[in-house]
Amino acid sequence: MALKLYQFAISHYCEKIRWALDYKGLNHVTVSLLPGQHVKTVRKLTGKASSVPVLDHDGQIVQGSARILDYLDETFPEPSLTPDDPELRTQALAWERRLDDEAGPAIRCYYYHHFLQRPKILVPMLAAGTPYYNRILLSLTFSRVDEVMRQWMKINEKTAGKSRQVMEGLLNELAGIYSQQPFLAGDRFSRADLTAAALFSPLFQPPEYPVPWPKPARIPKGIKAWLDQWRPQLQTLEKIYAGHRKPH
């Protein structure tokens, strides 16, 4: 059996799958790609879109974090991340879909809007897990990297502001639910909780995440002020992460 995960180390969607693989205790290899240069590799694997994560299981190719979670639960069912009960399963999948569609892009837009203004901090995170010379390459071409990323992900002051509002709404909603019950779907940890904590994890910088996080003093002031304000809600998700981000 060979499980190979093609990823960006910095991607919170890839963190979903790193976490799921570890949670299930599955031996795997991660192949970290450099954003931009990844296109050829991923299209060769999938024959279509260049997005990550992509899982290669003995030649069986699965692309996209939700599809990969489906595949892992079907192929390696214990411990399952998808509830057996049909109603709870529907709840868990609905939460995952909503978080993937709303939280993921909003966090990415807000985070990059601020950190693209700090290339010395961002470059090591973008190049994490790849050969050392990629840091030099990104540094030399960063103005182009900045332009492409902002255009591709529609990142600007206005979209970053809207993204912050989306994040705040979801954080309040999630904190309210977790104050009443331990998990989002039923009485056990599921892919819904994993998705919530994984997607927001770049905002609380867990050590399990394979990038060189910036020290507190180097975090942009705009993000730092926001993090200080929303620390209680983020700590709710940080507890979920800390309690379950380990081999089962």
mmCIF file of N, CA and C in Angstrom, residues 54-152:
data_model
loop_
_atom_site.group_PDB
_atom_site.id
_atom_site.type_symbol
_atom_site.label_atom_id
_atom_site.label_comp_id
_atom_site.label_asym_id
_atom_site.label_seq_id
_atom_site.Cartn_x
_atom_site.Cartn_y
_atom_site.Cartn_z
ATOM 1 N N VAL A 54 -4.175 16.437 -3.646
ATOM 2 C CA VAL A 54 -4.398 15.277 -4.505
ATOM 3 C C VAL A 54 -3.808 14.066 -3.793
ATOM 4 N N LEU A 55 -4.602 13.007 -3.691
ATOM 5 C CA LEU A 55 -4.142 11.766 -3.058
ATOM 6 C C LEU A 55 -3.913 10.713 -4.130
ATOM 7 N N ASP A 56 -2.761 10.068 -4.056
ATOM 8 C CA ASP A 56 -2.432 8.946 -4.932
ATOM 9 C C ASP A 56 -2.325 7.706 -4.059
ATOM 10 N N HIS A 57 -3.268 6.788 -4.237
ATOM 11 C CA HIS A 57 -3.258 5.539 -3.475
ATOM 12 C C HIS A 57 -3.061 4.388 -4.456
ATOM 13 N N ASP A 58 -1.805 3.963 -4.584
ATOM 14 C CA ASP A 58 -1.470 2.887 -5.523
ATOM 15 C C ASP A 58 -2.042 3.151 -6.913
ATOM 16 N N GLY A 59 -1.944 4.412 -7.367
ATOM 17 C CA GLY A 59 -2.410 4.757 -8.696
ATOM 18 C C GLY A 59 -3.844 5.236 -8.764
ATOM 19 N N GLN A 60 -4.580 5.088 -7.682
ATOM 20 C CA GLN A 60 -5.935 5.636 -7.604
ATOM 21 C C GLN A 60 -5.819 7.103 -7.217
ATOM 22 N N ILE A 61 -6.226 8.009 -8.104
ATOM 23 C CA ILE A 61 -6.046 9.439 -7.894
ATOM 24 C C ILE A 61 -7.361 10.064 -7.430
ATOM 25 N N VAL A 62 -7.302 10.803 -6.322
ATOM 26 C CA VAL A 62 -8.479 11.485 -5.788
ATOM 27 C C VAL A 62 -8.086 12.934 -5.519
ATOM 28 N N GLN A 63 -8.895 13.869 -6.029
ATOM 29 C CA GLN A 63 -8.568 15.292 -5.914
ATOM 30 C C GLN A 63 -9.641 16.022 -5.120
ATOM 31 N N GLY A 64 -9.208 16.934 -4.252
ATOM 32 C CA GLY A 64 -10.143 17.740 -3.463
ATOM 33 C C GLY A 64 -10.322 17.166 -2.068
ATOM 34 N N SER A 65 -10.313 18.035 -1.068
ATOM 35 C CA SER A 65 -10.313 17.556 0.312
ATOM 36 C C SER A 65 -11.565 16.764 0.674
ATOM 37 N N ALA A 66 -12.751 17.200 0.241
ATOM 38 C CA ALA A 66 -13.979 16.476 0.593
ATOM 39 C C ALA A 66 -14.010 15.102 -0.067
ATOM 40 N N ARG A 67 -13.631 15.037 -1.337
ATOM 41 C CA ARG A 67 -13.608 13.742 -2.031
ATOM 42 C C ARG A 67 -12.577 12.808 -1.408
ATOM 43 N N ILE A 68 -11.453 13.361 -0.997
ATOM 44 C CA ILE A 68 -10.427 12.525 -0.367
ATOM 45 C C ILE A 68 -10.935 11.978 0.962
ATOM 46 N N LEU A 69 -11.628 12.802 1.755
ATOM 47 C CA LEU A 69 -12.199 12.296 3.003
ATOM 48 C C LEU A 69 -13.204 11.180 2.725
ATOM 49 N N ASP A 70 -14.026 11.345 1.695
ATOM 50 C CA ASP A 70 -14.947 10.267 1.301
ATOM 51 C C ASP A 70 -14.169 8.991 1.005
ATOM 52 N N TYR A 71 -13.127 9.134 0.215
ATOM 53 C CA TYR A 71 -12.336 7.968 -0.204
ATOM 54 C C TYR A 71 -11.662 7.293 0.996
ATOM 55 N N LEU A 72 -11.098 8.090 1.883
ATOM 56 C CA LEU A 72 -10.422 7.517 3.044
ATOM 57 C C LEU A 72 -11.397 6.767 3.940
ATOM 58 N N ASP A 73 -12.598 7.314 4.132
ATOM 59 C CA ASP A 73 -13.571 6.628 4.973
ATOM 60 C C ASP A 73 -14.101 5.357 4.308
ATOM 61 N N GLU A 74 -14.187 5.343 2.987
ATOM 62 C CA GLU A 74 -14.618 4.141 2.285
ATOM 63 C C GLU A 74 -13.536 3.066 2.278
ATOM 64 N N THR A 75 -12.291 3.497 2.132
ATOM 65 C CA THR A 75 -11.192 2.554 1.964
ATOM 66 C C THR A 75 -10.585 2.126 3.295
ATOM 67 N N PHE A 76 -10.544 3.048 4.237
ATOM 68 C CA PHE A 76 -9.985 2.778 5.571
ATOM 69 C C PHE A 76 -11.023 3.229 6.604
ATOM 70 N N PRO A 77 -12.079 2.440 6.799
ATOM 71 C CA PRO A 77 -13.253 2.919 7.546
ATOM 72 C C PRO A 77 -13.056 3.145 9.041
ATOM 73 N N GLU A 78 -12.020 2.613 9.630
ATOM 74 C CA GLU A 78 -11.831 2.799 11.072
ATOM 75 C C GLU A 78 -10.550 3.565 11.369
ATOM 76 N N PRO A 79 -10.644 4.582 12.205
ATOM 77 C CA PRO A 79 -11.858 5.208 12.747
ATOM 78 C C PRO A 79 -12.510 6.111 11.697
ATOM 79 N N SER A 80 -13.814 6.052 11.642
ATOM 80 C CA SER A 80 -14.544 6.808 10.635
ATOM 81 C C SER A 80 -14.658 8.276 11.018
ATOM 82 N N LEU A 81 -14.622 9.119 10.000
ATOM 83 C CA LEU A 81 -14.848 10.545 10.203
ATOM 84 C C LEU A 81 -16.252 10.966 9.767
ATOM 85 N N THR A 82 -16.986 10.045 9.175
ATOM 86 C CA THR A 82 -18.335 10.319 8.697
ATOM 87 C C THR A 82 -19.332 9.535 9.536
ATOM 88 N N PRO A 83 -20.282 10.184 10.186
ATOM 89 C CA PRO A 83 -21.251 9.463 11.025
ATOM 90 C C PRO A 83 -22.036 8.417 10.243
ATOM 91 N N ASP A 84 -22.346 7.308 10.904
ATOM 92 C CA ASP A 84 -23.154 6.248 10.281
ATOM 93 C C ASP A 84 -24.627 6.641 10.208
ATOM 94 N N ASP A 85 -25.110 7.311 11.242
ATOM 95 C CA ASP A 85 -26.504 7.721 11.276
ATOM 96 C C ASP A 85 -26.801 8.676 10.114
ATOM 97 N N PRO A 86 -27.825 8.384 9.302
ATOM 98 C CA PRO A 86 -28.091 9.204 8.107
ATOM 99 C C PRO A 86 -28.300 10.688 8.413
ATOM 100 N N GLU A 87 -29.013 10.999 9.486
ATOM 101 C CA GLU A 87 -29.269 12.403 9.816
ATOM 102 C C GLU A 87 -27.987 13.110 10.228
ATOM 103 N N LEU A 88 -27.185 12.442 11.055
ATOM 104 C CA LEU A 88 -25.919 13.038 11.492
ATOM 105 C C LEU A 88 -24.933 13.133 10.341
ATOM 106 N N ARG A 89 -24.979 12.150 9.463
ATOM 107 C CA ARG A 89 -24.118 12.191 8.281
ATOM 108 C C ARG A 89 -24.452 13.420 7.429
ATOM 109 N N THR A 90 -25.747 13.660 7.243
ATOM 110 C CA THR A 90 -26.181 14.824 6.471
ATOM 111 C C THR A 90 -25.711 16.105 7.137
ATOM 112 N N GLN A 91 -25.816 16.182 8.456
ATOM 113 C CA GLN A 91 -25.364 17.368 9.189
ATOM 114 C C GLN A 91 -23.865 17.591 9.010
ATOM 115 N N ALA A 92 -23.089 16.514 9.186
ATOM 116 C CA ALA A 92 -21.625 16.626 9.087
ATOM 117 C C ALA A 92 -21.200 17.068 7.690
ATOM 118 N N LEU A 93 -21.815 16.461 6.665
ATOM 119 C CA LEU A 93 -21.443 16.809 5.294
ATOM 120 C C LEU A 93 -21.873 18.226 4.946
ATOM 121 N N ALA A 94 -23.019 18.657 5.483
ATOM 122 C CA ALA A 94 -23.475 20.030 5.231
ATOM 123 C C ALA A 94 -22.533 21.041 5.871
ATOM 124 N N TRP A 95 -22.086 20.757 7.072
ATOM 125 C CA TRP A 95 -21.129 21.640 7.739
ATOM 126 C C TRP A 95 -19.813 21.689 6.960
ATOM 127 N N GLU A 96 -19.333 20.528 6.540
ATOM 128 C CA GLU A 96 -18.073 20.513 5.799
ATOM 129 C C GLU A 96 -18.193 21.319 4.508
ATOM 130 N N ARG A 97 -19.276 21.113 3.789
ATOM 131 C CA ARG A 97 -19.478 21.825 2.522
ATOM 132 C C ARG A 97 -19.543 23.333 2.752
ATOM 133 N N ARG A 98 -20.283 23.738 3.770
ATOM 134 C CA ARG A 98 -20.408 25.168 4.055
ATOM 135 C C ARG A 98 -19.065 25.766 4.458
ATOM 136 N N LEU A 99 -18.344 25.084 5.311
ATOM 137 C CA LEU A 99 -17.041 25.596 5.748
ATOM 138 C C LEU A 99 -16.050 25.631 4.594
ATOM 139 N N ASP A 100 -16.054 24.601 3.765
ATOM 140 C CA ASP A 100 -15.181 24.597 2.591
ATOM 141 C C ASP A 100 -15.497 25.766 1.667
ATOM 142 N N ASP A 101 -16.796 26.034 1.485
ATOM 143 C CA ASP A 101 -17.218 27.061 0.532
ATOM 144 C C ASP A 101 -17.106 28.484 1.090
ATOM 145 N N GLU A 102 -17.303 28.646 2.393
ATOM 146 C CA GLU A 102 -17.337 29.978 2.990
ATOM 147 C C GLU A 102 -16.080 30.295 3.807
ATOM 148 N N ALA A 103 -15.774 29.461 4.782
ATOM 149 C CA ALA A 103 -14.633 29.746 5.669
ATOM 150 C C ALA A 103 -13.308 29.657 4.930
ATOM 151 N N GLY A 104 -13.124 28.588 4.155
ATOM 152 C CA GLY A 104 -11.835 28.387 3.489
ATOM 153 C C GLY A 104 -11.401 29.564 2.633
ATOM 154 N N PRO A 105 -12.216 30.000 1.673
ATOM 155 C CA PRO A 105 -11.820 31.138 0.842
ATOM 156 C C PRO A 105 -11.675 32.440 1.629
ATOM 157 N N ALA A 106 -12.543 32.646 2.645
ATOM 158 C CA ALA A 106 -12.470 33.892 3.417
ATOM 159 C C ALA A 106 -11.176 33.975 4.216
ATOM 160 N N ILE A 107 -10.812 32.886 4.875
ATOM 161 C CA ILE A 107 -9.569 32.861 5.659
ATOM 162 C C ILE A 107 -8.373 33.073 4.742
ATOM 163 N N ARG A 108 -8.381 32.402 3.613
ATOM 164 C CA ARG A 108 -7.280 32.520 2.655
ATOM 165 C C ARG A 108 -7.142 33.956 2.152
ATOM 166 N N CYS A 109 -8.257 34.576 1.785
ATOM 167 C CA CYS A 109 -8.230 35.947 1.264
ATOM 168 C C CYS A 109 -7.730 36.916 2.322
ATOM 169 N N TYR A 110 -8.259 36.831 3.522
ATOM 170 C CA TYR A 110 -7.878 37.748 4.596
ATOM 171 C C TYR A 110 -6.404 37.574 4.963
ATOM 172 N N TYR A 111 -5.984 36.327 5.093
ATOM 173 C CA TYR A 111 -4.611 36.014 5.493
ATOM 174 C C TYR A 111 -3.618 36.516 4.444
ATOM 175 N N TYR A 112 -3.861 36.169 3.188
ATOM 176 C CA TYR A 112 -2.915 36.558 2.145
ATOM 177 C C TYR A 112 -2.913 38.059 1.899
ATOM 178 N N HIS A 113 -4.065 38.709 2.041
ATOM 179 C CA HIS A 113 -4.084 40.159 1.834
ATOM 180 C C HIS A 113 -3.064 40.851 2.725
ATOM 181 N N HIS A 114 -2.965 40.397 3.960
ATOM 182 C CA HIS A 114 -2.012 41.003 4.895
ATOM 183 C C HIS A 114 -0.594 40.477 4.699
ATOM 184 N N PHE A 115 -0.446 39.161 4.504
ATOM 185 C CA PHE A 115 0.903 38.605 4.451
ATOM 186 C C PHE A 115 1.581 38.810 3.099
ATOM 187 N N LEU A 116 0.827 39.059 2.039
ATOM 188 C CA LEU A 116 1.466 39.404 0.770
ATOM 189 C C LEU A 116 2.209 40.734 0.873
ATOM 190 N N GLN A 117 1.868 41.510 1.877
ATOM 191 C CA GLN A 117 2.586 42.758 2.133
ATOM 192 C C GLN A 117 3.849 42.521 2.974
ATOM 193 N N ARG A 118 4.081 41.256 3.351
ATOM 194 C CA ARG A 118 5.242 40.885 4.165
ATOM 195 C C ARG A 118 5.963 39.707 3.517
ATOM 196 N N PRO A 119 6.600 39.914 2.348
ATOM 197 C CA PRO A 119 7.193 38.787 1.621
ATOM 198 C C PRO A 119 8.237 38.009 2.411
ATOM 199 N N LYS A 120 8.988 38.676 3.274
ATOM 200 C CA LYS A 120 10.015 37.953 4.034
ATOM 201 C C LYS A 120 9.391 36.926 4.983
ATOM 202 N N ILE A 121 8.148 37.166 5.379
ATOM 203 C CA ILE A 121 7.435 36.228 6.240
ATOM 204 C C ILE A 121 6.722 35.175 5.401
ATOM 205 N N LEU A 122 6.100 35.600 4.321
ATOM 206 C CA LEU A 122 5.269 34.693 3.533
ATOM 207 C C LEU A 122 6.078 33.713 2.693
ATOM 208 N N VAL A 123 7.174 34.140 2.117
ATOM 209 C CA VAL A 123 7.937 33.281 1.210
ATOM 210 C C VAL A 123 8.331 31.954 1.866
ATOM 211 N N PRO A 124 8.891 31.948 3.087
ATOM 212 C CA PRO A 124 9.233 30.655 3.693
ATOM 213 C C PRO A 124 8.015 29.747 3.909
ATOM 214 N N MET A 125 6.829 30.331 4.120
ATOM 215 C CA MET A 125 5.634 29.513 4.296
ATOM 216 C C MET A 125 5.165 28.944 2.959
ATOM 217 N N LEU A 126 5.230 29.744 1.905
ATOM 218 C CA LEU A 126 4.838 29.259 0.582
ATOM 219 C C LEU A 126 5.765 28.145 0.090
ATOM 220 N N ALA A 127 7.037 28.254 0.423
ATOM 221 C CA ALA A 127 8.030 27.296 -0.066
ATOM 222 C C ALA A 127 8.288 26.148 0.899
ATOM 223 N N ALA A 128 7.584 26.104 2.017
ATOM 224 C CA ALA A 128 7.833 25.082 3.039
ATOM 225 C C ALA A 128 7.731 23.674 2.447
ATOM 226 N N GLY A 129 8.697 22.842 2.800
ATOM 227 C CA GLY A 129 8.704 21.455 2.358
ATOM 228 C C GLY A 129 9.278 21.233 0.981
ATOM 229 N N THR A 130 9.658 22.309 0.302
ATOM 230 C CA THR A 130 10.244 22.192 -1.040
ATOM 231 C C THR A 130 11.737 22.522 -0.966
ATOM 232 N N PRO A 131 12.513 22.254 -2.018
ATOM 233 C CA PRO A 131 13.952 22.555 -1.989
ATOM 234 C C PRO A 131 14.232 24.015 -1.621
ATOM 235 N N TYR A 132 15.337 24.234 -0.926
ATOM 236 C CA TYR A 132 15.665 25.542 -0.350
ATOM 237 C C TYR A 132 15.728 26.654 -1.386
ATOM 238 N N TYR A 133 16.135 26.296 -2.618
ATOM 239 C CA TYR A 133 16.307 27.337 -3.636
ATOM 240 C C TYR A 133 14.979 27.962 -4.056
ATOM 241 N N ASN A 134 13.859 27.303 -3.723
ATOM 242 C CA ASN A 134 12.561 27.898 -4.072
ATOM 243 C C ASN A 134 12.310 29.188 -3.297
ATOM 244 N N ARG A 135 12.881 29.293 -2.109
ATOM 245 C CA ARG A 135 12.750 30.555 -1.369
ATOM 246 C C ARG A 135 13.423 31.692 -2.129
ATOM 247 N N ILE A 136 14.584 31.401 -2.681
ATOM 248 C CA ILE A 136 15.304 32.412 -3.456
ATOM 249 C C ILE A 136 14.496 32.777 -4.691
ATOM 250 N N LEU A 137 13.982 31.751 -5.372
ATOM 251 C CA LEU A 137 13.190 31.987 -6.577
ATOM 252 C C LEU A 137 11.972 32.852 -6.283
ATOM 253 N N LEU A 138 11.236 32.519 -5.232
ATOM 254 C CA LEU A 138 10.054 33.302 -4.872
ATOM 255 C C LEU A 138 10.414 34.725 -4.475
ATOM 256 N N SER A 139 11.492 34.874 -3.754
ATOM 257 C CA SER A 139 11.917 36.212 -3.323
ATOM 258 C C SER A 139 12.250 37.095 -4.528
ATOM 259 N N LEU A 140 12.925 36.510 -5.522
ATOM 260 C CA LEU A 140 13.339 37.280 -6.700
ATOM 261 C C LEU A 140 12.151 37.643 -7.593
ATOM 262 N N THR A 141 11.101 36.841 -7.545
ATOM 263 C CA THR A 141 9.949 37.067 -8.433
ATOM 264 C C THR A 141 8.704 37.462 -7.649
ATOM 265 N N PHE A 142 8.883 37.974 -6.428
ATOM 266 C CA PHE A 142 7.723 38.129 -5.552
ATOM 267 C C PHE A 142 6.700 39.138 -6.066
ATOM 268 N N SER A 143 7.140 40.170 -6.751
ATOM 269 C CA SER A 143 6.170 41.143 -7.259
ATOM 270 C C SER A 143 5.195 40.467 -8.219
ATOM 271 N N ARG A 144 5.688 39.541 -9.009
ATOM 272 C CA ARG A 144 4.830 38.781 -9.924
ATOM 273 C C ARG A 144 3.952 37.793 -9.145
ATOM 274 N N VAL A 145 4.536 37.162 -8.138
ATOM 275 C CA VAL A 145 3.772 36.242 -7.278
ATOM 276 C C VAL A 145 2.602 36.983 -6.634
ATOM 277 N N ASP A 146 2.897 38.156 -6.106
ATOM 278 C CA ASP A 146 1.869 38.983 -5.471
ATOM 279 C C ASP A 146 0.751 39.309 -6.467
ATOM 280 N N GLU A 147 1.136 39.707 -7.650
ATOM 281 C CA GLU A 147 0.158 40.084 -8.677
ATOM 282 C C GLU A 147 -0.724 38.894 -9.064
ATOM 283 N N VAL A 148 -0.100 37.748 -9.286
ATOM 284 C CA VAL A 148 -0.845 36.557 -9.722
ATOM 285 C C VAL A 148 -1.782 36.065 -8.629
ATOM 286 N N MET A 149 -1.286 36.011 -7.397
ATOM 287 C CA MET A 149 -2.120 35.510 -6.309
ATOM 288 C C MET A 149 -3.312 36.421 -6.056
ATOM 289 N N ARG A 150 -3.086 37.711 -6.090
ATOM 290 C CA ARG A 150 -4.198 38.648 -5.869
ATOM 291 C C ARG A 150 -5.229 38.554 -6.987
ATOM 292 N N GLN A 151 -4.753 38.378 -8.211
ATOM 293 C CA GLN A 151 -5.679 38.271 -9.342
ATOM 294 C C GLN A 151 -6.432 36.949 -9.295
ATOM 295 N N TRP A 152 -5.727 35.859 -9.038
ATOM 296 C CA TRP A 152 -6.315 34.518 -9.047
ATOM 297 C C TRP A 152 -7.357 34.359 -7.942
#
